[in-house]
Coordinates of C-alpha atoms in Angstrom, one line a residue:
Chain A
M1 CA 6.8 -28.4 47.1
S2 CA 4.3 -30.1 44.7
A3 CA 2.1 -27.0 44.5
R4 CA 4.7 -24.9 42.8
P5 CA 5.1 -26.8 39.5
V6 CA 1.3 -27.0 39.2
R7 CA 1.1 -23.2 39.5
V8 CA 3.9 -22.8 37.0
V9 CA 2.1 -25.1 34.6
L10 CA -1.1 -23.3 35.1
R11 CA 0.5 -19.9 34.6
G12 CA 2.0 -21.2 31.3
L13 CA -1.3 -22.5 30.1
P14 CA -3.0 -19.3 28.8
L15 CA 0.3 -18.4 27.1
K16 CA 0.5 -21.8 25.4
A17 CA -3.2 -21.6 24.4
G18 CA -2.6 -18.1 23.0
A19 CA 0.4 -19.4 21.0
L20 CA -1.7 -22.2 19.6
V21 CA -4.5 -19.7 18.6
V22 CA -2.0 -17.5 16.9
F23 CA -0.4 -20.5 15.1
G24 CA -3.9 -21.8 14.1
L25 CA -5.1 -18.4 12.8
S26 CA -1.9 -17.8 10.8
V27 CA -1.8 -21.2 9.3
F28 CA -5.5 -22.0 8.7
P29 CA -6.0 -20.0 5.5
V30 CA -2.9 -21.5 3.9
Y31 CA -3.9 -25.0 5.1
W32 CA -7.4 -24.4 3.7
M33 CA -6.0 -23.3 0.4
I34 CA -3.7 -26.3 0.0
L35 CA -6.3 -28.7 1.3
T36 CA -9.1 -27.5 -1.0
A37 CA -6.7 -27.9 -3.9
F38 CA -6.3 -31.6 -3.1
K39 CA -9.9 -32.3 -2.1
P40 CA -12.3 -34.2 -4.4
T41 CA -15.1 -31.9 -5.6
S42 CA -17.7 -33.8 -3.5
D43 CA -15.8 -32.9 -0.3
I44 CA -15.5 -29.3 -1.4
Q45 CA -19.2 -29.0 -1.9
A46 CA -20.1 -30.9 1.3
E47 CA -22.6 -29.1 3.6
T48 CA -20.2 -29.8 6.5
P49 CA -16.7 -28.7 5.7
V50 CA -14.2 -31.6 5.5
F51 CA -11.3 -30.6 7.7
L52 CA -9.4 -33.9 7.4
P53 CA -9.9 -35.4 4.0
T54 CA -10.1 -39.1 3.5
S55 CA -9.1 -39.1 -0.2
L56 CA -7.0 -36.7 -2.2
T57 CA -7.0 -35.9 -5.9
L58 CA -4.7 -34.1 -8.4
E59 CA -7.7 -33.3 -10.7
H60 CA -7.8 -29.6 -9.7
F61 CA -4.2 -29.2 -10.4
S62 CA -4.5 -30.6 -13.9
D63 CA -7.6 -28.3 -14.4
A64 CA -5.5 -25.3 -13.3
V65 CA -2.5 -26.2 -15.4
T66 CA -4.4 -27.0 -18.5
A67 CA -6.5 -23.8 -18.2
D68 CA -6.1 -21.4 -21.0
G69 CA -2.8 -19.7 -21.0
F70 CA -1.5 -20.9 -17.6
W71 CA 2.0 -21.8 -18.9
S72 CA 2.4 -18.6 -20.8
F73 CA 1.4 -16.5 -17.7
W74 CA 3.8 -18.6 -15.6
R75 CA 6.6 -18.0 -18.1
N76 CA 5.8 -14.3 -18.3
S77 CA 5.9 -13.9 -14.5
L78 CA 9.2 -15.8 -14.3
L79 CA 10.8 -13.8 -17.0
V80 CA 9.8 -10.5 -15.6
T81 CA 10.6 -11.5 -12.0
T82 CA 14.1 -12.9 -12.7
G83 CA 14.9 -10.0 -15.1
C84 CA 14.1 -7.4 -12.6
V85 CA 15.9 -9.2 -9.7
L86 CA 19.1 -9.6 -11.7
L87 CA 19.0 -6.0 -13.0
A88 CA 18.3 -4.7 -9.5
L89 CA 21.1 -6.8 -7.9
V90 CA 23.8 -5.6 -10.4
V91 CA 22.8 -2.0 -10.1
A92 CA 22.3 -2.1 -6.3
L93 CA 25.6 -3.9 -5.7
G94 CA 27.5 -1.0 -7.2
A95 CA 25.5 1.6 -5.3
A96 CA 25.7 -0.3 -2.0
F97 CA 29.4 -0.6 -2.4
A98 CA 29.8 3.1 -3.1
V99 CA 27.8 4.0 0.0
A100 CA 29.2 1.4 2.4
R101 CA 32.9 1.5 1.4
M102 CA 33.7 4.9 -0.1
R103 CA 33.7 8.5 1.0
W104 CA 32.5 11.0 -1.5
R105 CA 30.7 14.3 -1.8
G106 CA 26.9 13.9 -2.1
R107 CA 26.9 10.5 -0.3
R108 CA 24.3 11.6 2.3
G109 CA 22.1 13.1 -0.3
F110 CA 22.2 9.9 -2.3
V111 CA 21.3 7.8 0.8
L112 CA 18.4 10.1 1.4
M113 CA 17.2 9.7 -2.2
V114 CA 17.3 6.0 -1.8
F115 CA 15.2 6.2 1.4
V116 CA 12.7 8.5 -0.3
A117 CA 12.5 6.1 -3.2
Q118 CA 12.0 3.2 -0.8
V119 CA 8.7 4.7 0.5
A120 CA 7.7 6.5 -2.7
P121 CA 4.0 6.1 -3.3
W122 CA 4.5 4.3 -6.5
E123 CA 0.8 3.6 -6.9
A124 CA 0.6 7.3 -7.7
L125 CA 2.7 6.5 -10.8
L126 CA 0.1 4.2 -12.3
I127 CA -1.5 6.9 -14.5
P128 CA 1.7 8.7 -15.6
M129 CA 3.3 5.3 -16.3
Y130 CA 0.4 4.3 -18.4
V131 CA 0.5 7.6 -20.3
I132 CA 4.3 7.5 -20.8
A133 CA 4.2 3.9 -21.9
R134 CA 1.3 4.8 -24.3
D135 CA 3.3 7.7 -25.7
T136 CA 6.5 5.7 -26.3
D137 CA 4.8 2.6 -27.6
M138 CA 5.8 0.6 -24.6
L139 CA 2.3 -0.5 -23.6
D140 CA 1.6 -4.2 -23.5
R141 CA 5.3 -5.2 -23.2
L142 CA 6.9 -7.3 -20.6
T143 CA 10.1 -5.1 -20.9
T144 CA 8.1 -2.2 -19.5
L145 CA 6.9 -4.3 -16.5
T146 CA 10.5 -5.5 -15.9
L147 CA 11.7 -1.9 -15.8
V148 CA 8.9 -0.8 -13.5
Y149 CA 9.6 -3.7 -11.1
F150 CA 13.3 -2.9 -11.2
M151 CA 12.3 0.6 -10.0
I152 CA 10.2 -0.7 -7.3
T153 CA 12.7 -3.3 -6.0
L154 CA 15.9 -1.2 -6.4
P155 CA 15.6 1.0 -3.3
F156 CA 15.3 -1.8 -0.8
T157 CA 17.8 -3.9 -2.6
I158 CA 20.3 -1.1 -2.1
V159 CA 19.3 -0.6 1.5
T160 CA 19.6 -4.2 2.5
L161 CA 22.7 -4.9 0.5
R162 CA 24.3 -1.9 2.2
S163 CA 23.5 -3.2 5.6
F164 CA 24.9 -6.7 4.7
L165 CA 28.0 -5.0 3.2
S166 CA 28.7 -2.9 6.3
A167 CA 28.6 -6.0 8.4
I168 CA 31.7 -7.3 6.5
P169 CA 34.8 -5.6 7.8
A170 CA 36.5 -3.5 5.2
E171 CA 39.8 -4.5 6.7
L172 CA 39.5 -7.9 5.0
E173 CA 39.5 -6.2 1.6
E174 CA 42.3 -3.9 2.6
A175 CA 44.4 -6.8 3.7
A176 CA 43.8 -8.4 0.3
Q177 CA 44.8 -5.2 -1.4
V178 CA 48.0 -5.1 0.7
D179 CA 48.7 -8.6 -0.6
G180 CA 48.5 -7.2 -4.1
C181 CA 45.0 -7.6 -5.2
T182 CA 43.3 -4.7 -7.0
R183 CA 40.3 -3.2 -5.3
A184 CA 38.0 -5.1 -7.7
A185 CA 39.8 -8.4 -7.2
A186 CA 39.8 -7.9 -3.4
F187 CA 36.0 -7.4 -3.6
R188 CA 35.5 -10.4 -5.8
R189 CA 37.6 -12.8 -3.9
V190 CA 37.1 -11.7 -0.3
T191 CA 33.8 -9.8 0.1
F192 CA 31.7 -11.3 -2.6
P193 CA 31.7 -14.9 -1.1
L194 CA 30.9 -13.4 2.3
L195 CA 28.1 -11.4 0.8
A196 CA 26.5 -14.4 -0.8
P197 CA 23.8 -14.9 1.9
G198 CA 23.0 -11.3 1.8
L199 CA 22.6 -11.4 -2.0
L200 CA 20.4 -14.5 -1.6
A201 CA 18.1 -12.8 1.0
T202 CA 17.9 -9.6 -1.0
S203 CA 17.0 -11.3 -4.2
L204 CA 14.3 -13.2 -2.3
F205 CA 12.7 -9.9 -1.3
G206 CA 12.9 -8.7 -4.9
F207 CA 11.6 -11.9 -6.2
I208 CA 8.5 -11.8 -3.9
T209 CA 7.7 -8.2 -4.7
A210 CA 7.9 -8.7 -8.4
W211 CA 6.2 -12.1 -8.3
N212 CA 3.3 -10.6 -6.4
E213 CA 3.0 -7.2 -8.2
F214 CA -0.5 -6.6 -9.4
A215 CA -1.4 -3.0 -9.9
F216 CA 1.1 -2.2 -12.7
A217 CA 0.6 -5.6 -14.4
N218 CA -3.1 -4.9 -14.4
M219 CA -2.7 -1.3 -15.8
L220 CA 0.1 -1.8 -18.3
I221 CA -0.8 -5.0 -20.0
I222 CA -4.3 -4.4 -21.5
K223 CA -4.6 -5.4 -25.2
N224 CA -2.2 -8.2 -25.3
Q225 CA -3.9 -10.6 -22.9
D226 CA -1.3 -13.3 -23.6
D227 CA 1.3 -11.1 -21.9
R228 CA -0.5 -11.0 -18.6
T229 CA 1.3 -12.2 -15.4
L230 CA 0.1 -14.8 -12.9
P231 CA -1.3 -12.4 -10.3
V232 CA -3.5 -10.6 -12.8
W233 CA -4.7 -13.9 -14.3
L234 CA -5.3 -15.3 -10.8
S235 CA -7.3 -12.2 -9.7
S236 CA -9.7 -12.8 -12.6
F237 CA -10.1 -16.5 -11.7
S238 CA -13.9 -16.2 -11.6
N239 CA -13.8 -15.5 -15.3
V240 CA -11.5 -18.6 -15.8
F241 CA -12.9 -21.1 -13.4
G242 CA -16.3 -19.8 -12.4
T243 CA -17.0 -21.0 -8.9
D244 CA -14.7 -24.0 -9.3
W245 CA -13.0 -23.5 -5.9
G246 CA -10.8 -26.6 -6.3
A247 CA -9.2 -25.3 -9.5
T248 CA -8.9 -21.8 -8.1
M249 CA -7.2 -23.0 -4.9
A250 CA -4.9 -25.3 -7.0
A251 CA -3.9 -22.3 -9.1
S252 CA -3.3 -20.2 -6.0
T253 CA -1.3 -23.0 -4.4
L254 CA 0.9 -23.3 -7.5
F255 CA 1.3 -19.5 -7.5
A256 CA 2.2 -19.3 -3.8
L257 CA 4.4 -22.4 -3.6
P258 CA 7.8 -21.1 -4.8
V259 CA 7.6 -18.2 -2.4
L260 CA 6.4 -20.3 0.5
V261 CA 9.2 -22.8 0.0
L262 CA 11.9 -20.1 -0.4
F263 CA 10.7 -18.3 2.7
L264 CA 10.6 -21.3 4.9
V265 CA 14.1 -22.4 3.8
L266 CA 15.6 -19.0 4.4
Q267 CA 13.4 -18.0 7.4
R268 CA 16.1 -16.9 9.8
R269 CA 18.1 -14.9 7.3
V270 CA 14.9 -13.2 6.0
A271 CA 14.0 -12.0 9.5
T272 CA 17.5 -10.4 10.1
G273 CA 17.6 -8.9 6.7
M274 CA 14.1 -7.4 7.1
T275 CA 15.1 -5.7 10.4
G276 CA 18.3 -4.5 8.8
G277 CA 16.6 -2.9 5.9
A278 CA 13.1 -2.4 7.5
V279 CA 11.5 -3.4 4.3
K280 CA 8.5 -5.5 3.2
G281 CA 7.7 -7.1 -0.1
Chain B
M1 CA 50.5 -14.9 -7.3
D2 CA 52.9 -13.0 -9.4
A3 CA 50.6 -12.9 -12.4
S4 CA 47.7 -11.6 -10.3
R5 CA 49.9 -8.9 -8.8
A6 CA 50.9 -7.8 -12.3
R7 CA 47.4 -7.8 -13.5
G8 CA 46.4 -5.9 -10.4
R9 CA 48.8 -3.1 -10.9
G10 CA 48.0 -2.9 -14.6
G11 CA 44.3 -2.6 -13.8
R12 CA 44.8 0.2 -11.5
R13 CA 47.1 2.2 -13.9
A14 CA 44.6 1.9 -16.8
G15 CA 41.6 2.6 -14.6
V16 CA 39.5 5.7 -14.0
P17 CA 40.6 8.2 -11.4
A18 CA 39.7 6.9 -7.9
T19 CA 37.5 9.9 -7.1
L20 CA 35.2 9.1 -10.0
W21 CA 34.5 5.5 -9.0
P22 CA 31.7 6.2 -6.5
Y23 CA 29.9 8.3 -9.1
L24 CA 30.2 5.7 -11.7
L25 CA 28.9 3.1 -9.3
I26 CA 25.8 5.1 -8.4
A27 CA 25.1 6.3 -11.9
P28 CA 22.8 3.5 -13.0
T29 CA 20.7 4.0 -9.8
V30 CA 20.5 7.7 -10.3
I31 CA 19.5 7.3 -14.0
G32 CA 16.9 4.6 -13.0
F33 CA 15.4 6.9 -10.4
A34 CA 15.4 9.8 -12.7
F35 CA 13.5 8.0 -15.5
L36 CA 11.3 5.7 -13.6
L37 CA 10.5 7.7 -10.5
A38 CA 11.1 11.4 -10.8
Y39 CA 10.0 11.7 -14.4
P40 CA 6.7 9.9 -13.9
L41 CA 6.0 11.9 -10.7
A42 CA 6.6 15.1 -12.7
R43 CA 4.5 13.8 -15.5
N44 CA 1.7 13.1 -13.0
L45 CA 1.9 16.6 -11.7
L46 CA 1.7 18.0 -15.3
I47 CA -1.3 15.8 -16.2
S48 CA -3.1 16.9 -13.1
F49 CA -3.0 20.5 -14.5
Q50 CA -4.2 19.5 -18.0
H51 CA -7.4 18.4 -19.7
Y52 CA -6.4 14.8 -20.2
G53 CA -9.0 12.2 -21.3
M54 CA -9.2 9.5 -23.9
A55 CA -8.9 11.9 -26.8
E56 CA -5.7 13.5 -25.5
L57 CA -4.2 10.1 -24.8
I58 CA -4.6 9.2 -28.5
R59 CA -3.7 12.6 -30.0
G60 CA -0.9 13.2 -27.5
N61 CA -1.3 16.9 -26.9
A62 CA -3.3 18.4 -24.1
D63 CA -4.6 21.9 -23.0
F64 CA -3.9 23.3 -19.6
A65 CA -6.8 23.3 -17.1
G66 CA -5.1 25.3 -14.4
L67 CA -6.5 24.2 -11.0
G68 CA -9.6 22.9 -12.7
N69 CA -9.1 19.2 -11.9
Y70 CA -8.3 19.9 -8.3
S71 CA -11.3 22.1 -7.7
A72 CA -13.5 19.5 -9.6
I73 CA -12.2 16.8 -7.2
L74 CA -12.4 18.8 -4.1
R75 CA -15.9 19.9 -4.9
D76 CA -17.0 16.3 -5.5
G77 CA -18.8 15.0 -2.5
E78 CA -17.6 11.5 -3.3
F79 CA -13.9 12.5 -2.9
W80 CA -14.5 13.6 0.7
Q81 CA -16.4 10.5 1.5
V82 CA -13.5 8.5 0.0
A83 CA -10.9 10.5 2.0
R84 CA -12.8 10.0 5.3
R85 CA -13.1 6.2 4.5
T86 CA -9.4 6.1 3.8
L87 CA -8.6 7.6 7.1
W88 CA -11.0 5.2 8.8
W89 CA -9.5 2.3 6.9
T90 CA -5.9 3.3 7.9
T91 CA -6.8 3.8 11.5
V92 CA -8.7 0.6 12.0
N93 CA -6.1 -1.6 10.2
V94 CA -3.0 0.0 11.7
T95 CA -4.4 0.0 15.2
L96 CA -5.3 -3.7 14.9
I97 CA -2.0 -4.6 13.3
M98 CA 0.2 -2.8 15.9
V99 CA -1.8 -4.1 18.9
I100 CA -1.9 -7.7 17.8
G101 CA 1.7 -7.6 16.4
T102 CA 3.1 -6.2 19.7
G103 CA 1.1 -8.8 21.7
V104 CA 2.4 -11.6 19.6
A105 CA 6.0 -10.3 19.9
L106 CA 5.7 -10.1 23.7
M107 CA 4.2 -13.6 23.6
L108 CA 7.0 -15.0 21.5
Q109 CA 9.5 -13.6 24.0
R110 CA 7.9 -15.6 26.8
L111 CA 7.4 -18.9 24.9
G112 CA 9.7 -21.9 25.1
K113 CA 11.9 -22.7 22.2
R114 CA 9.6 -25.3 20.6
M115 CA 6.4 -23.3 20.9
R116 CA 8.2 -20.2 19.6
T117 CA 9.5 -22.0 16.5
L118 CA 6.0 -23.3 15.9
V119 CA 4.4 -19.8 16.1
L120 CA 7.2 -18.3 14.0
V121 CA 6.7 -20.9 11.3
G122 CA 3.0 -20.1 11.2
L123 CA 3.7 -16.3 11.0
V124 CA 6.2 -16.8 8.2
L125 CA 3.8 -18.9 6.3
A126 CA 1.1 -16.1 6.5
W127 CA 3.7 -13.5 5.7
A128 CA 5.1 -15.2 2.7
S129 CA 1.8 -16.1 1.1
P130 CA 1.5 -13.9 -2.0
V131 CA -1.1 -11.2 -1.7
I132 CA -3.2 -12.3 -4.7
A133 CA -3.1 -15.9 -3.6
T134 CA -4.4 -15.0 -0.1
T135 CA -7.1 -12.7 -1.6
T136 CA -8.5 -15.7 -3.5
V137 CA -8.3 -17.8 -0.3
F138 CA -10.2 -15.2 1.7
Q139 CA -12.9 -15.1 -1.0
W140 CA -13.1 -18.9 -0.6
L141 CA -13.2 -18.7 3.3
F142 CA -16.0 -16.1 3.2
S143 CA -17.9 -17.5 0.2
S144 CA -21.6 -17.4 0.9
R145 CA -22.7 -21.0 0.5
L146 CA -19.6 -23.2 1.1
G147 CA -17.5 -20.8 3.0
V148 CA -16.0 -22.2 6.2
V149 CA -16.5 -18.9 8.1
N150 CA -20.3 -18.9 7.6
W151 CA -20.4 -22.6 8.6
V152 CA -18.5 -21.8 11.9
L153 CA -20.7 -18.8 12.6
V154 CA -23.9 -20.8 12.1
R155 CA -22.4 -23.6 14.3
L156 CA -21.8 -21.0 17.0
G157 CA -25.4 -20.0 17.0
F158 CA -25.4 -17.0 14.6
D159 CA -28.1 -18.5 12.3
S160 CA -28.4 -15.3 10.3
F161 CA -25.0 -16.2 8.7
Q162 CA -26.6 -19.1 6.8
D163 CA -25.6 -18.4 3.2
Y164 CA -24.6 -14.8 4.2
S165 CA -23.2 -13.0 1.3
W166 CA -20.2 -11.0 2.7
F167 CA -19.3 -9.2 -0.5
A168 CA -22.8 -7.9 -1.2
H169 CA -22.9 -5.8 2.0
G170 CA -20.6 -2.7 2.4
T171 CA -19.7 -3.1 6.1
A172 CA -19.2 -6.9 5.7
A173 CA -16.9 -6.5 2.7
F174 CA -15.0 -3.8 4.5
T175 CA -14.6 -6.2 7.5
V176 CA -13.3 -9.0 5.3
L177 CA -10.7 -6.7 3.7
V178 CA -9.6 -5.5 7.2
L179 CA -9.2 -9.1 8.3
L180 CA -7.3 -9.9 5.2
V181 CA -4.9 -7.0 5.5
V182 CA -4.4 -7.5 9.3
W183 CA -3.7 -11.2 8.8
Q184 CA -1.1 -10.4 6.2
S185 CA 0.5 -7.6 8.1
V186 CA 0.8 -8.9 11.7
P187 CA 3.7 -11.3 11.0
F188 CA 6.0 -8.5 9.8
V189 CA 5.3 -6.4 12.9
A190 CA 5.5 -9.4 15.3
I191 CA 8.7 -10.8 13.8
T192 CA 10.4 -7.4 13.6
L193 CA 9.5 -6.4 17.2
H194 CA 10.4 -9.9 18.3
S195 CA 13.9 -9.7 16.8
A196 CA 14.3 -6.2 18.3
L197 CA 13.5 -7.8 21.7
T198 CA 16.0 -10.6 21.3
T199 CA 18.8 -7.9 21.0
V200 CA 18.1 -7.0 24.6
P201 CA 20.3 -8.9 27.0
A202 CA 18.3 -11.3 29.1
E203 CA 20.1 -10.0 32.2
L204 CA 18.3 -6.7 31.8
F205 CA 15.0 -8.4 32.4
E206 CA 16.5 -10.6 35.1
S207 CA 18.0 -7.8 37.1
A208 CA 14.7 -5.8 36.9
R209 CA 13.0 -8.9 38.3
I210 CA 15.5 -9.2 41.1
D211 CA 15.0 -5.6 41.9
G212 CA 11.4 -6.5 42.5
A213 CA 9.8 -5.1 39.4
G214 CA 6.5 -6.7 38.4
G215 CA 5.4 -7.6 34.9
W216 CA 3.8 -4.3 34.1
R217 CA 6.8 -2.4 35.6
I218 CA 9.3 -4.4 33.5
F219 CA 7.2 -3.7 30.4
R220 CA 7.1 0.0 31.1
S221 CA 10.7 0.5 32.2
V222 CA 12.6 -2.1 30.1
T223 CA 10.6 -3.4 27.2
L224 CA 9.0 -0.2 26.1
P225 CA 12.1 2.0 25.9
V226 CA 13.9 -0.8 24.1
L227 CA 11.1 -1.2 21.5
R228 CA 10.3 2.5 21.1
P229 CA 12.6 3.4 18.1
I230 CA 11.8 0.2 16.1
F231 CA 8.2 0.6 17.1
G232 CA 8.0 4.1 15.6
L233 CA 9.6 2.9 12.4
V234 CA 7.3 -0.1 12.0
L235 CA 4.3 2.1 12.9
S236 CA 5.1 4.7 10.2
L237 CA 5.8 1.9 7.6
E238 CA 2.4 0.3 8.4
V239 CA 0.6 3.6 8.0
I240 CA 2.2 4.1 4.6
W241 CA 1.5 0.5 3.5
V242 CA -2.1 0.3 4.7
F243 CA -2.9 3.7 3.2
R244 CA -1.4 2.7 -0.2
C245 CA -3.0 -0.7 -0.2
F246 CA -4.5 -1.4 -3.6
A247 CA -4.1 -4.9 -4.9
Q248 CA -6.2 -6.6 -2.2
I249 CA -9.1 -4.1 -2.4
W250 CA -9.1 -4.2 -6.2
A251 CA -8.9 -7.9 -6.5
V252 CA -11.6 -8.6 -3.9
T253 CA -14.2 -5.9 -4.3
K254 CA -13.0 -3.4 -6.9
G255 CA -14.1 -0.7 -4.4
G256 CA -17.6 -2.0 -4.1
P257 CA -20.3 -2.8 -3.2
S258 CA -21.6 0.6 -4.2
G259 CA -18.3 2.3 -3.2
A260 CA -18.2 0.9 0.4
T261 CA -14.5 -0.1 0.1
T262 CA -13.2 2.6 -2.2
T263 CA -10.1 4.2 -0.7
L264 CA -8.0 6.9 -2.2
P265 CA -5.7 4.7 -4.4
V266 CA -8.7 2.7 -5.6
Y267 CA -10.6 6.0 -6.3
A268 CA -7.7 7.4 -8.4
Y269 CA -7.5 4.2 -10.4
Q270 CA -11.2 4.0 -10.9
V271 CA -11.5 7.5 -12.2
A272 CA -8.6 6.9 -14.6
Q273 CA -9.5 3.4 -15.7
S274 CA -13.2 3.4 -16.1
L275 CA -14.0 7.1 -16.8
H276 CA -10.8 7.7 -18.8
R277 CA -10.3 10.9 -16.9
Y278 CA -6.6 10.6 -16.5
D279 CA -6.4 14.2 -15.4
L280 CA -8.8 13.7 -12.5
G281 CA -7.0 10.5 -11.6
A282 CA -3.6 12.3 -11.6
A283 CA -5.0 15.0 -9.4
A284 CA -6.4 12.5 -6.9
A285 CA -3.0 10.7 -7.0
T286 CA -1.2 14.0 -6.3
L287 CA -3.5 14.6 -3.3
T288 CA -2.8 11.1 -2.1
V289 CA 1.0 11.8 -2.3
L290 CA 0.5 15.0 -0.3
V291 CA -1.2 13.1 2.5
L292 CA 1.5 10.5 2.4
I293 CA 4.3 13.1 2.8
G294 CA 3.1 13.7 6.3
A295 CA 3.6 10.0 7.1
L296 CA 6.9 10.1 5.2
I297 CA 8.3 12.9 7.3
L298 CA 7.4 10.8 10.4
Y299 CA 9.2 7.9 8.9
F300 CA 12.4 9.8 8.0
R301 CA 12.6 11.3 11.5
Q302 CA 12.5 7.8 12.9
M303 CA 14.8 6.4 10.2
F304 CA 17.6 9.0 10.9
R305 CA 17.3 8.6 14.6
Q306 CA 17.9 4.9 14.0
E307 CA 20.8 5.6 11.6
A308 CA 22.4 7.8 14.2
E309 CA 22.2 5.0 16.7
L310 CA 23.7 2.3 14.4

């Protein structure tokens, strides 16, 4: 009688240990980033790493924030990101509605095109994009970046919005239309509120993709260094901070924070949305 | 109510014919794809057949080179080295990602609610960390003098890792990049496969157990068939993503030291950026696309099999 629980406990032990290892390995780099950002420089340069600090400082954050151009890069990233997300949402909502709710000739072809665009090797577009932007005098402009990010985020915005839309029964809209609403009003009053979580999750994916994008920002903004975005600035941190790891980790933390918070808050919805659209940022 | 009804009818009367609506709704998407995707791809193809360097970029006109760029690239020994390295890079990363990801998904299925939430939170944190932020973190973790990895390795008795410079050695830099990409990619695979597993009714596993099936048998006869379609989808996506991976490599090593971490996308970028040979870069990009099409075909076969089931 008493042997069984012990065996059960023992059988569960490797599993629990494995779970802790996975948890530790996934969290440690993030923990180490945030911790270093708060550590006094003497702790950062200690021969034996300090895993649990005794004192914390905000000095590295003030170094990062007052570093040359931080706020303008932050603003650039925010402008480009919100611009592309809003544009993609509006355009994708129309396309997703047409695909999920209407029957028309060429629908299958359109869906196929969206899927192709979703996995399109857009790194192969770096050089032609540069050449086209150069030819049309669009180089070194945030508008160009916004348009490129719109192109990158649009396909998966359509795919995920479509799967959220299909989950809302069309009968609800039809009922509203029977009650005298136009199709547009039925959509606005009935479907749109139900779609809100989907819109939220979808714009989160778009936000993350654009917020993180590096290759195009690195290629298309060259002369006008003030128009760079945060990822490009952060990737050249050694030019900015040298080997000041405290400031570098503070800047990285500030960069990652909005996404980390959004992700943790929306965790469950994100996971279902991801499987629905099978997309990654 | 009356007012809205009147407005409603009016709106419909004045509106566009119903058959046109879907086309109006997709028009912005189609235009966007045409200008931002199809046109640049076509332009890339064109450049790859031209002489296109710094001078042409400034003047704006270029002569045709026929297949010259392609034969120049294919005859270049470095290209083949890069191609082989890209294959190796993709194989190593994708294998690790799929094996670990599947393992973690199966583990999540067996864990209690509290432990499962804990692990999920950890995975989500790793997943959500922006690529460029984590590249700086990995550079910090593996930094030669103060890096915590060297400290742990020395503590474990590997004394040669005292002040070891990971980014000065080809294989070591490659290893760090693999660890970085695997760390970033496992959460997506684990969480996706885990949510696929939760769609299986628990009774299925229960009845298999009652029928006397052991762990391995349950895995083969219940878990595997359930996972197969989503597994194929995730696998082809990972192949595409790992193959295309650029930001991490560029930010950490720029393809170095002495080319040890140059993969095809990095190579195409290097040729264009530092040599100003946009034509060669375009040709390399076209070759990359051709290789990717193989993976894409795999992806779409899976995708439409999935679509049919939904």
